[in-house]
Amino acid sequence: LGAIHRCCCWRAAAALNMPTRRAKRADVDAQVAALAELMRGSRHILFCTGAGISTNDPAGLRDYRGPDGIWTEAQASGLVVGEPGEKGMPVDSPWDETMFRRMPAARPTFAHRAIAQLSGGEDPLVKHVITQNEDGLHRRSGVPEVRLSELHGSAFVEVCGNYASGDSDESSSSEDESTSSDAERAALDAAADAAARERRPAGCGALTVRDFVTYWPETYKRSWPLGRHVSGRACPHCRSVPPEAAAEAARAFERAAGAVAVAASGDGGCGGG
């Protein structure tokens, strides 16, 4: 409970008028005891977690607004001013591309495992877990799928199916913000994507959990003709991949595996938050 309190139970702490910043060990122990008592007396407990639960080792993923967060770093560098979503902010929010390589190497923290233990069994103390995170660490820690809601989806999940009209992955451009050459290039890209979608067979709609980030540039194939398994892997539920496609996918994943190994060794860029 101590790890949970420090990482993701600030709402419960606020309900008890507890300070959420670092305090003396004795103060933290008292807060943990009060939180445990609150939980024991509750009939229905729901956890809401965000990026902060994944910043500690062995996850080591950066958050967005913390002391070493992605947005915080962009503010300090003068790249952004104000708050995310405010008028005048860049359309493309600041992002750390190394996150795509670091996510597969991340492991659930003690807080993840504690929440999984509290949400397991037939009549668990924790009834449901809602997370904003795409890192898949709650799922990997053992939180039952029926008790987990990943609001922003998972970086490791693919859906087998055709691209629909209005799909969020369709190319788009703004005439006000693009030059004529940019608009022409965007139109050509959109036409190529549309043609690839026409060649795709109907998918079965199944979800498949992968062990890599499916939308990282090395694995994400927006125009892949095999369907919405954008990484090029076969859907285990409905079809196989042609040999030539399998060979191309294998080469892509060899490159991705090498990048993940570099990130896991600590030589791949910025560290955790």
Coordinates of C-alpha atoms in Angstrom, one line a residue:
L1 CA 0.0 0.0 0.0
G2 CA 2.9 2.3 0.6
A3 CA 4.0 2.2 -3.0
I4 CA 0.4 2.7 -4.2
H5 CA 0.0 5.7 -1.9
R6 CA 3.1 7.4 -3.2
C7 CA 2.5 6.6 -6.9
C8 CA -1.2 6.8 -7.7
C9 CA -3.5 7.3 -4.7
W10 CA -3.3 11.1 -4.4
R11 CA -7.1 11.3 -4.8
A12 CA -7.7 9.2 -1.8
A13 CA -5.0 11.1 0.1
A14 CA -6.7 14.4 -0.8
A15 CA -10.0 13.0 0.6
L16 CA -8.2 12.6 4.0
N17 CA -6.5 16.1 3.7
M18 CA -3.2 14.4 3.3
P19 CA -0.2 16.3 1.8
T20 CA 0.9 14.7 -1.5
R21 CA 4.4 16.0 -1.6
R22 CA 7.4 14.2 0.0
A23 CA 7.2 14.1 3.7
K24 CA 9.1 12.5 6.6
R25 CA 9.0 8.7 6.8
A26 CA 6.8 8.8 9.9
D27 CA 4.3 11.1 8.2
V28 CA 4.2 8.7 5.2
D29 CA 3.7 5.7 7.4
A30 CA 0.8 7.5 9.1
Q31 CA -0.7 8.4 5.8
V32 CA -0.4 4.8 4.5
A33 CA -2.1 3.5 7.7
A34 CA -5.0 6.0 7.2
L35 CA -5.3 5.0 3.6
A36 CA -5.3 1.3 4.4
E37 CA -8.1 1.9 6.9
L38 CA -10.1 3.9 4.3
M39 CA -9.7 1.0 1.8
R40 CA -10.7 -1.6 4.4
G41 CA -13.9 0.3 5.1
S42 CA -14.8 0.7 1.4
R43 CA -17.2 -1.5 -0.5
H44 CA -16.1 -0.6 -4.1
I45 CA -12.6 0.7 -4.8
L46 CA -11.5 1.9 -8.2
F47 CA -8.0 3.0 -9.1
C48 CA -7.3 5.8 -11.7
T49 CA -3.6 5.9 -12.7
G50 CA -1.5 8.0 -15.0
A51 CA 2.1 8.3 -16.1
G52 CA 3.5 8.8 -12.6
I53 CA 3.0 5.1 -11.8
S54 CA 5.4 4.1 -14.5
T55 CA 8.3 6.5 -13.8
N56 CA 10.0 4.4 -11.1
D57 CA 12.3 1.5 -11.9
P58 CA 11.9 -1.1 -13.4
A59 CA 9.5 0.8 -15.7
G60 CA 11.6 4.0 -16.0
L61 CA 9.2 5.7 -18.5
R62 CA 9.0 9.5 -18.6
D63 CA 5.8 11.2 -17.6
Y64 CA 4.5 14.4 -19.2
R65 CA 4.3 17.0 -16.5
G66 CA 6.6 15.8 -13.8
P67 CA 10.0 17.3 -12.9
D68 CA 11.7 15.4 -15.8
G69 CA 8.6 15.2 -18.0
I70 CA 8.4 15.7 -21.7
W71 CA 6.2 18.8 -21.6
T72 CA 8.3 20.2 -18.7
E73 CA 11.5 19.8 -20.7
A74 CA 9.9 21.5 -23.7
Q75 CA 8.8 24.4 -21.5
A76 CA 12.3 24.8 -20.1
S77 CA 13.7 24.8 -23.7
G78 CA 11.2 27.5 -24.7
L79 CA 9.5 25.2 -27.2
V80 CA 6.1 25.6 -25.6
V81 CA 4.5 28.2 -23.3
G82 CA 1.5 27.8 -21.1
E83 CA -0.5 24.6 -20.7
P84 CA -1.2 21.6 -23.1
G85 CA -4.3 22.3 -25.2
E86 CA -4.3 26.0 -24.8
K87 CA -5.0 28.2 -27.8
G88 CA -1.8 28.9 -29.7
M89 CA -0.1 25.7 -28.6
P90 CA 1.5 23.6 -31.4
V91 CA -0.8 21.0 -33.0
D92 CA 1.8 18.3 -32.5
S93 CA 2.5 18.1 -28.8
P94 CA 6.1 17.6 -27.7
W95 CA 7.0 13.9 -27.6
D96 CA 10.1 11.7 -26.8
E97 CA 10.6 9.3 -29.7
T98 CA 12.7 7.0 -27.5
M99 CA 9.5 6.1 -25.7
F100 CA 8.7 3.7 -28.5
R101 CA 11.9 1.8 -27.9
R102 CA 11.7 2.0 -24.1
M103 CA 8.1 0.7 -23.6
P104 CA 8.9 -3.0 -24.6
A105 CA 11.8 -3.0 -22.1
A106 CA 9.8 -1.5 -19.2
R107 CA 8.6 -3.8 -16.4
P108 CA 5.7 -3.3 -13.9
T109 CA 6.7 -1.4 -10.8
F110 CA 5.9 -2.5 -7.2
A111 CA 2.8 -0.3 -7.4
H112 CA 1.6 -2.1 -10.5
R113 CA 2.1 -5.5 -8.9
A114 CA 0.4 -4.4 -5.7
I115 CA -2.7 -3.1 -7.6
A116 CA -2.8 -6.4 -9.5
Q117 CA -2.8 -8.4 -6.3
L118 CA -5.6 -6.3 -4.9
S119 CA -7.6 -6.7 -8.0
G120 CA -7.3 -10.5 -8.4
G121 CA -9.5 -13.3 -7.2
E122 CA -13.3 -13.7 -7.3
D123 CA -14.2 -10.9 -4.9
P124 CA -11.2 -8.5 -5.0
L125 CA -10.8 -5.4 -2.8
V126 CA -10.1 -3.3 -6.0
K127 CA -13.1 -3.7 -8.4
H128 CA -11.6 -1.9 -11.4
V129 CA -8.5 -0.1 -12.7
I130 CA -8.8 2.8 -15.1
T131 CA -5.5 4.0 -16.7
Q132 CA -4.5 6.8 -19.1
N133 CA -1.3 4.9 -19.9
E134 CA -0.6 3.1 -23.2
D135 CA 2.4 1.2 -21.8
G136 CA 0.5 -2.0 -21.0
L137 CA 2.1 -2.4 -17.6
H138 CA -1.2 -3.0 -15.7
R139 CA -2.0 -5.8 -18.1
R140 CA 1.5 -7.3 -17.8
S141 CA 1.4 -7.0 -14.0
G142 CA -1.7 -9.3 -14.0
V143 CA -4.7 -7.0 -13.6
P144 CA -7.6 -9.1 -15.0
E145 CA -8.7 -7.9 -18.4
V146 CA -12.3 -7.6 -17.3
R147 CA -11.2 -5.2 -14.5
L148 CA -9.0 -3.0 -16.7
S149 CA -9.9 0.0 -18.8
E150 CA -7.1 1.5 -20.9
L151 CA -8.6 4.9 -21.8
H152 CA -6.1 5.7 -24.5
G153 CA -5.7 2.1 -25.7
S154 CA -2.5 0.1 -25.6
A155 CA 0.7 0.6 -27.6
F156 CA 0.9 -3.2 -27.9
V157 CA -2.5 -4.0 -29.3
E158 CA -3.5 -4.5 -32.9
V159 CA -7.1 -4.8 -34.3
C160 CA -7.7 -7.1 -37.3
G161 CA -9.9 -5.3 -39.8
N162 CA -10.1 -2.9 -42.8
Y163 CA -9.5 0.8 -42.3
A164 CA -12.8 2.5 -42.2
S165 CA -13.8 5.9 -43.7
G166 CA -12.7 8.6 -41.4
D167 CA -10.1 6.4 -39.7
S168 CA -7.7 8.5 -37.5
D169 CA -4.7 7.2 -39.4
E170 CA -5.8 8.7 -42.7
S171 CA -3.5 11.4 -44.1
S172 CA -4.8 14.9 -43.8
S173 CA -3.5 18.4 -44.5
S174 CA -4.7 22.0 -44.0
E175 CA -4.6 24.3 -47.0
D176 CA -4.1 27.2 -44.6
E177 CA -1.0 25.7 -43.1
S178 CA 0.5 23.9 -46.1
T179 CA 2.3 25.1 -49.2
S180 CA 1.0 23.8 -52.6
S181 CA 3.8 21.3 -52.7
D182 CA 3.0 20.0 -49.2
A183 CA -0.7 19.7 -50.2
E184 CA 0.2 17.8 -53.4
R185 CA 2.4 15.5 -51.4
A186 CA -0.3 14.9 -48.8
A187 CA -2.8 14.2 -51.6
L188 CA -0.5 11.6 -53.1
D189 CA 0.1 10.0 -49.8
A190 CA -3.7 9.8 -49.1
A191 CA -4.3 8.3 -52.5
A192 CA -1.6 5.6 -51.9
D193 CA -3.1 4.8 -48.5
A194 CA -6.6 4.6 -50.0
A195 CA -5.4 2.2 -52.7
A196 CA -3.7 0.0 -50.1
R197 CA -6.9 -0.1 -48.1
E198 CA -8.8 -1.3 -51.1
R199 CA -6.5 -4.2 -51.4
R200 CA -6.9 -5.3 -47.8
P201 CA -9.0 -8.4 -47.1
A202 CA -11.8 -8.1 -44.6
G203 CA -10.5 -8.6 -41.0
C204 CA -12.1 -10.6 -38.2
G205 CA -12.0 -7.8 -35.7
A206 CA -9.9 -9.7 -33.2
L207 CA -7.5 -8.0 -30.8
T208 CA -4.0 -9.3 -30.7
V209 CA -1.5 -8.3 -28.0
R210 CA 2.1 -8.0 -29.3
D211 CA 5.4 -7.7 -27.4
F212 CA 6.4 -4.6 -29.3
V213 CA 5.0 -1.1 -29.8
T214 CA 2.7 -1.5 -32.9
Y215 CA 2.8 2.2 -34.0
W216 CA 6.5 2.8 -33.8
P217 CA 7.8 3.7 -37.3
E218 CA 9.8 0.5 -37.6
T219 CA 6.7 -1.6 -37.2
Y220 CA 3.7 0.6 -38.1
K221 CA 2.8 0.2 -41.7
R222 CA -0.2 2.5 -42.4
S223 CA -0.5 1.3 -46.0
W224 CA 0.1 -2.4 -45.3
P225 CA -2.2 -4.4 -47.6
L226 CA -2.8 -7.2 -45.1
G227 CA -5.2 -5.3 -43.0
R228 CA -5.1 -3.4 -39.7
H229 CA -2.4 -5.7 -38.3
V230 CA -0.2 -2.7 -39.3
S231 CA 3.0 -4.4 -38.1
G232 CA 2.6 -7.0 -40.9
R233 CA 2.2 -9.9 -38.5
A234 CA -0.4 -12.5 -39.3
C235 CA -3.7 -12.4 -37.4
P236 CA -3.6 -15.6 -35.3
H237 CA -7.4 -15.8 -35.5
C238 CA -8.1 -15.7 -39.2
R239 CA -5.3 -15.7 -41.8
S240 CA -1.6 -16.2 -42.5
V241 CA 0.9 -13.9 -44.1
P242 CA 2.4 -14.5 -47.6
P243 CA 6.1 -15.5 -47.6
E244 CA 7.3 -12.3 -49.2
A245 CA 5.4 -10.2 -46.6
A246 CA 6.6 -12.3 -43.8
A247 CA 10.2 -11.8 -44.9
E248 CA 9.8 -8.0 -45.0
A249 CA 8.2 -8.0 -41.6
A250 CA 11.0 -10.2 -40.2
R251 CA 13.6 -7.6 -41.4
A252 CA 11.7 -4.8 -39.8
F253 CA 11.4 -6.6 -36.5
E254 CA 15.1 -7.4 -36.5
R255 CA 15.8 -3.7 -36.7
A256 CA 13.2 -3.0 -34.0
A257 CA 14.7 -5.7 -31.7
G258 CA 18.1 -4.2 -32.0
A259 CA 16.8 -0.8 -31.1
V260 CA 15.0 -2.2 -28.1
A261 CA 18.2 -3.9 -26.9
V262 CA 20.1 -0.7 -27.2
A263 CA 17.4 1.2 -25.2
A264 CA 17.4 -1.6 -22.5
S265 CA 21.1 -1.3 -22.1
G266 CA 20.9 2.4 -21.3
D267 CA 22.6 3.6 -24.5
G268 CA 19.5 4.6 -26.3
G269 CA 18.9 8.1 -25.2
C270 CA 17.2 9.8 -22.2
G271 CA 16.5 8.0 -19.0
G272 CA 13.3 7.5 -17.0
G273 CA 11.5 10.2 -15.0

